[in-house]
XYZ file of C-alpha atoms in Angstrom:
386
model
C 80.809 133.494 135.766
C 78.603 130.614 134.599
C 75.707 131.951 136.639
C 76.053 135.363 134.989
C 76.063 133.803 131.543
C 72.900 131.883 132.405
C 71.256 135.027 133.705
C 72.040 136.904 130.524
C 70.695 134.044 128.428
C 67.507 133.963 130.499
C 67.043 137.740 130.195
C 67.653 137.621 126.428
C 65.163 134.807 126.059
C 62.534 136.683 128.109
C 63.025 139.902 126.187
C 62.815 138.065 122.885
C 59.324 136.823 123.838
C 57.918 140.352 124.406
C 55.488 141.498 121.726
C 57.046 144.481 119.843
C 53.709 146.314 120.004
C 53.638 145.975 123.794
C 57.254 147.126 124.078
C 56.536 150.177 121.896
C 53.393 150.972 123.903
C 55.480 151.021 127.097
C 58.004 153.225 125.330
C 55.176 155.600 124.363
C 54.015 155.773 127.984
C 57.516 156.556 129.160
C 57.913 159.270 126.515
C 54.521 160.779 127.441
C 55.499 160.684 131.115
C 58.675 162.625 130.410
C 56.742 165.244 128.440
C 54.016 165.564 131.124
C 56.596 165.917 133.872
C 58.284 168.690 131.922
C 54.937 170.575 131.735
C 54.211 169.957 135.395
C 57.667 171.129 136.456
C 57.405 174.387 134.512
C 56.036 177.628 135.867
C 53.417 179.053 135.693
C 50.813 176.304 135.853
C 49.474 175.366 132.429
C 45.995 174.521 131.262
C 44.873 170.937 130.624
C 45.164 171.332 126.863
C 48.925 171.926 127.189
C 49.245 168.596 129.015
C 47.196 166.914 126.282
C 49.331 168.484 123.545
C 52.549 167.388 125.267
C 51.341 163.795 125.709
C 49.912 163.528 122.193
C 53.424 163.690 120.701
C 53.974 160.118 121.969
C 50.594 158.609 121.065
C 51.717 157.255 117.671
C 54.872 155.499 118.870
C 53.327 151.987 119.186
C 53.002 151.936 115.365
C 56.527 153.194 114.657
C 57.813 149.921 113.149
C 55.053 149.642 110.579
C 54.662 153.312 109.637
C 57.902 155.144 110.501
C 57.237 158.142 108.272
C 53.665 158.683 109.433
C 54.662 158.225 113.107
C 57.406 160.848 112.809
C 54.965 163.266 111.205
C 52.282 162.539 113.844
C 54.806 163.206 116.591
C 56.282 166.343 115.032
C 53.034 168.237 114.419
C 51.833 168.467 118.082
C 55.426 169.006 119.208
C 55.808 171.951 116.822
C 52.506 173.415 118.032
C 53.585 173.032 121.664
C 56.919 174.694 120.899
C 55.078 177.728 119.495
C 52.535 178.221 122.307
C 54.602 176.972 125.265
C 58.240 176.610 124.333
C 59.397 176.512 127.939
C 57.621 173.214 128.640
C 59.548 171.310 125.979
C 61.816 168.690 127.614
C 65.565 168.984 127.137
C 65.629 165.578 125.423
C 62.427 164.800 123.571
C 62.167 161.018 123.844
C 59.434 160.704 121.220
C 61.571 162.604 118.695
C 64.657 160.494 119.349
C 62.681 157.268 118.940
C 60.773 158.395 115.840
C 63.912 159.735 114.075
C 65.847 156.570 114.926
C 63.026 154.387 113.586
C 62.678 156.271 110.334
C 66.457 156.157 109.735
C 66.321 152.408 110.369
C 63.128 151.422 108.577
C 62.077 154.319 106.351
C 62.340 154.592 102.590
C 65.363 156.270 101.081
C 63.539 159.479 100.077
C 62.013 159.727 103.550
C 65.438 159.395 105.157
C 67.057 162.008 102.932
C 64.210 164.471 103.417
C 64.221 163.933 107.194
C 67.967 164.482 107.442
C 67.734 167.721 105.463
C 64.824 169.007 107.591
C 66.656 168.101 110.818
C 69.809 169.983 109.888
C 68.062 173.082 108.529
C 65.348 173.133 111.200
C 67.751 172.854 114.151
C 70.046 175.534 112.817
C 67.287 178.016 111.859
C 64.802 177.236 114.592
C 67.138 177.290 117.606
C 67.845 180.665 119.224
C 71.403 180.048 120.436
C 74.428 178.338 118.885
C 74.841 176.024 121.861
C 71.184 175.045 121.694
C 71.483 174.417 117.967
C 74.552 172.242 118.509
C 72.847 170.225 121.242
C 69.719 169.738 119.135
C 71.818 168.630 116.163
C 73.713 166.130 118.311
C 70.482 164.637 119.654
C 68.475 164.564 116.429
C 71.201 163.857 113.873
C 72.851 161.454 116.316
C 69.581 159.490 116.527
C 69.435 159.456 112.733
C 73.031 158.226 112.443
C 72.463 155.509 115.004
C 69.334 154.323 113.177
C 71.293 154.281 109.909
C 73.996 152.126 111.513
C 71.390 149.660 112.763
C 69.852 149.607 109.265
C 73.232 148.798 107.728
C 73.923 146.098 110.323
C 70.542 144.552 109.602
C 71.275 144.621 105.865
C 74.650 142.959 106.409
C 73.056 140.337 108.636
C 70.485 139.652 105.915
C 73.242 139.325 103.309
C 75.177 136.915 105.561
C 72.038 134.905 106.237
C 71.334 134.642 102.515
C 74.923 133.688 101.874
C 74.765 131.030 104.571
C 71.503 129.755 103.037
C 73.115 129.525 99.620
C 76.131 127.712 101.099
C 73.746 125.320 102.799
C 71.885 124.713 99.540
C 75.149 124.131 97.688
C 76.333 121.745 100.418
C 73.043 119.831 100.209
C 73.300 119.739 96.419
C 76.899 118.592 96.583
C 75.975 115.896 99.103
C 73.113 114.684 96.897
C 75.393 114.681 93.854
C 78.061 112.794 95.809
C 75.489 110.218 96.876
C 74.289 109.800 93.276
C 77.856 109.480 92.002
C 78.674 106.973 94.722
C 75.581 104.933 93.878
C 76.564 104.935 90.208
C 80.118 103.936 91.102
C 78.945 101.070 93.291
C 76.565 99.962 90.522
C 79.516 99.868 88.119
C 81.551 97.845 90.622
C 78.755 95.346 91.184
C 78.116 95.018 87.455
C 81.772 94.463 86.595
C 82.314 91.967 89.413
C 79.177 89.927 88.847
C 79.102 90.070 85.052
C 82.676 88.875 84.751
C 82.433 86.108 87.367
C 78.996 84.837 86.361
C 79.881 84.833 82.628
C 82.944 82.659 83.236
C 81.067 80.395 85.618
C 78.203 79.866 83.126
C 80.537 79.107 80.240
C 82.615 76.696 82.352
C 79.502 75.043 83.756
C 78.147 74.495 80.244
C 81.470 73.004 79.090
C 81.957 70.772 82.116
C 79.350 68.072 81.312
C 80.687 67.787 77.752
C 84.143 66.693 78.893
C 83.430 64.996 82.191
C 83.562 61.530 80.610
C 85.979 62.028 77.712
C 88.522 64.155 79.629
C 88.005 63.949 83.399
C 91.146 66.009 84.126
C 89.853 68.841 82.028
C 86.498 68.608 83.738
C 88.193 68.890 87.117
C 90.093 71.993 85.938
C 86.818 73.441 84.637
C 85.137 73.059 87.976
C 88.207 74.449 89.707
C 87.939 77.518 87.485
C 84.277 77.897 88.422
C 85.210 77.739 92.102
C 88.045 80.229 91.661
C 85.771 82.656 89.818
C 83.125 82.341 92.536
C 85.655 82.911 95.334
C 87.135 85.915 93.590
C 83.674 87.395 93.086
C 82.868 86.850 96.779
C 86.085 88.564 97.859
C 85.365 91.616 95.691
C 81.708 91.745 96.757
C 82.790 91.712 100.409
C 84.987 94.717 99.692
C 82.054 96.626 98.193
C 79.617 95.602 100.926
C 82.186 96.370 103.605
C 82.389 99.954 102.336
C 78.589 100.218 102.388
C 78.352 98.950 105.949
C 81.159 101.050 107.403
C 79.935 104.344 108.895
C 81.483 107.376 107.236
C 83.141 105.335 104.499
C 83.694 107.348 101.372
C 84.996 106.803 97.876
C 88.587 106.627 99.144
C 87.744 103.432 101.045
C 86.079 101.830 98.033
C 87.627 98.747 96.381
C 90.623 99.712 94.304
C 91.914 96.728 92.286
C 95.400 97.086 90.931
C 96.942 96.059 87.651
C 98.937 93.464 89.581
C 95.644 91.551 90.031
C 94.855 91.539 86.310
C 96.874 88.390 85.429
C 94.491 86.356 87.622
C 91.579 87.624 85.508
C 93.474 86.708 82.356
C 94.119 83.198 83.646
C 90.451 82.616 84.340
C 89.586 83.702 80.794
C 92.251 81.335 79.451
C 90.672 78.546 81.491
C 87.408 79.149 79.611
C 89.127 78.088 76.406
C 90.023 81.473 74.910
C 93.720 82.092 74.135
C 94.841 85.355 75.727
C 97.986 87.251 74.740
C 98.505 89.725 77.576
C 101.210 92.315 78.136
C 100.552 94.389 81.215
C 102.782 97.186 82.504
C 102.005 98.073 86.119
C 102.176 101.861 86.412
C 100.090 104.873 87.315
C 98.211 106.061 90.435
C 95.667 103.882 92.181
C 92.574 105.383 90.501
C 94.091 104.963 87.042
C 95.126 101.391 87.734
C 91.634 100.594 89.079
C 90.011 102.075 85.979
C 92.340 100.130 83.659
C 91.655 96.913 85.572
C 87.880 97.309 85.276
C 88.067 98.301 81.577
C 90.068 95.183 80.731
C 87.824 93.020 82.891
C 84.672 94.317 81.195
C 86.180 93.958 77.733
C 87.175 90.352 78.459
C 83.733 89.627 79.872
C 82.134 90.890 76.626
C 84.546 88.730 74.631
C 83.696 85.624 76.606
C 79.933 86.281 76.543
C 79.390 87.511 72.997
C 82.396 87.369 70.698
C 82.731 83.588 70.117
C 86.432 84.423 69.791
C 89.335 82.006 69.876
C 91.982 84.624 70.610
C 92.084 87.944 72.465
C 94.949 90.392 72.902
C 95.352 92.585 75.987
C 97.801 95.492 76.049
C 98.281 97.831 79.018
C 101.303 100.103 78.775
C 102.514 103.621 79.356
C 102.275 105.888 76.288
C 103.926 109.160 77.190
C 101.831 110.871 79.856
C 98.969 108.374 79.435
C 98.200 104.765 80.154
C 97.086 103.041 76.949
C 94.639 100.146 77.362
C 93.606 97.943 74.431
C 91.634 94.708 74.259
C 90.893 93.181 70.829
C 89.620 89.776 69.758
C 89.099 87.785 66.576
C 85.425 87.007 67.194
C 82.323 87.768 65.205
C 82.515 91.492 65.929
C 79.844 93.824 67.161
C 76.228 92.889 67.221
C 74.044 95.957 66.777
C 75.313 99.409 67.856
C 79.027 99.587 68.438
C 79.739 102.909 70.015
C 80.235 103.410 73.731
C 77.189 105.540 74.046
C 74.691 103.315 72.297
C 76.384 100.279 73.748
C 77.085 96.674 72.943
C 76.491 93.785 75.282
C 73.153 95.322 76.162
C 74.704 98.774 76.499
C 75.680 98.692 80.183
C 79.168 97.248 79.788
C 80.528 99.774 77.296
C 78.801 102.661 79.036
C 80.658 101.567 82.194
C 83.943 101.554 80.282
C 83.295 105.070 78.969
C 82.334 106.343 82.454
C 85.445 104.879 84.059
C 87.711 106.435 81.498
C 85.956 109.833 81.807
C 86.230 109.706 85.601
C 90.026 109.688 85.199
C 89.976 112.484 82.646
C 90.524 110.072 79.769
C 88.494 108.650 76.914
C 87.430 105.246 75.572
C 86.429 103.920 72.183
C 84.848 100.646 71.098
C 84.133 99.203 67.672
C 85.137 96.687 65.031
C 88.739 95.605 64.864
C 91.108 95.998 61.891
C 89.452 95.276 58.536
C 86.130 95.068 60.339
C 87.013 91.746 62.009
C 86.580 91.093 65.691
C 85.971 93.768 68.299
C 88.325 96.300 69.864
C 88.122 98.370 73.045
C 90.718 101.105 73.576
C 91.142 103.659 76.321
C 93.622 106.427 77.113
C 93.985 107.350 80.795
C 96.132 110.342 81.884
C 98.730 109.294 84.437
C 98.691 112.724 86.055
C 95.779 115.027 86.932
C-alpha cells in the first residue's frame, strides 16, 4: 500500500514537470495519427492531399490553452472541408474536436462558449444524416463541452478557496501582529507600574533616611526596612513579568495578575513614606478586573507620593451595582499642567496607563482636581461582568 502511494506521488510529480506545450504537441500527434489511420483504413485509396487535410485538423492543438477560440476554428475548417469531399474517412471519434471543444468550454470567453454550444447543437442535428448518428455526435461534442465547463467551475471554486485561504492567512498574520503589539503595550504598562511605584517610594524613603538617622534611629531603621520591602516586592513582580517573557508559548493568561488582596501591602508602603492613607478595599470581581483595579490604585498612589506633596490620601474600592468603583483622592497641591487622562499628568504615561487598563476591562477612568479644586482625584468604573 505504501509503495503504491509512493508510486502515485512519483508519477504525479513527474507529470507536473512536463511542459504544457510539449504535452499538447504530443496530444496533437496522437490526434493526427488517429485521423491519418482513418484515411488509410478507408477504401478506396485516397490522394496525398486528403491525408494532409485530415492531419491539418490537429496542427493547432499545441496552442489550445492560449487561444482556445482560434484553435477550435482552425481545427473545424479543415475538418468541415474533409467531411464534404471525403466524409467516409472521418474517424468515429474526432480527437481534435473533443480536445478543442473541451478547451474552449474550460478557458474560452463567455460569448465564445455560448456561440459554440449553439453551433454544436444545431450543427449536429442538421448536419447528421441519421438520428442515431446525431445522438452520438451530440453526446461526444456536447459531452466534451459539459466536461470542460465542469473543469472551469472547479478551477473557479479552487481559485475562490485559495483567495479565501489567503485572506484568512492575512487576517491571522494581522491578528498575530496586533496581539504582539497589545502584549508589548501590556508588558510596558506592567513594567512602568511596578518600577514607578517601587522606585518612587525608595527614592522618597532614601531622601528621608539621612534626615532622621541621628535624631530618630528607630524611624531611620523603619525607613530602610521600607526601602528593602519595596525593592523585594518590585523584584518579585519583575520576575513574574520576565518569567512570562522567557516561557515558550506563554500568553496573556499567564501574565502577572495581582489581586486586590495584595493591595493592603501597597498601602502600607505608602503609609511608611509618611502619607496617611485611609483605605477601604472590598475584594470582589474576576481576576482581570481585580488586576486592573490593583494597578489603577497603585499608579494613583505613586502619583500622589511623587507629585502631590499630600499629607492624606483616601482609597476606596467597592462594588457599585454591576461595577467595581475605584477612587483615589488626596489633599495635595492638585494637578500640575494638563489634568485629563488623555493629555496626562505625571508626565502623561501614568494616567494614560490608568485609562488603558480601565478600557481593557470595558470600563472608564477619570482624573482631575478634587472637590472644590483641592487635591487630585482618580476614579474608575470597571464592569464586573463582560
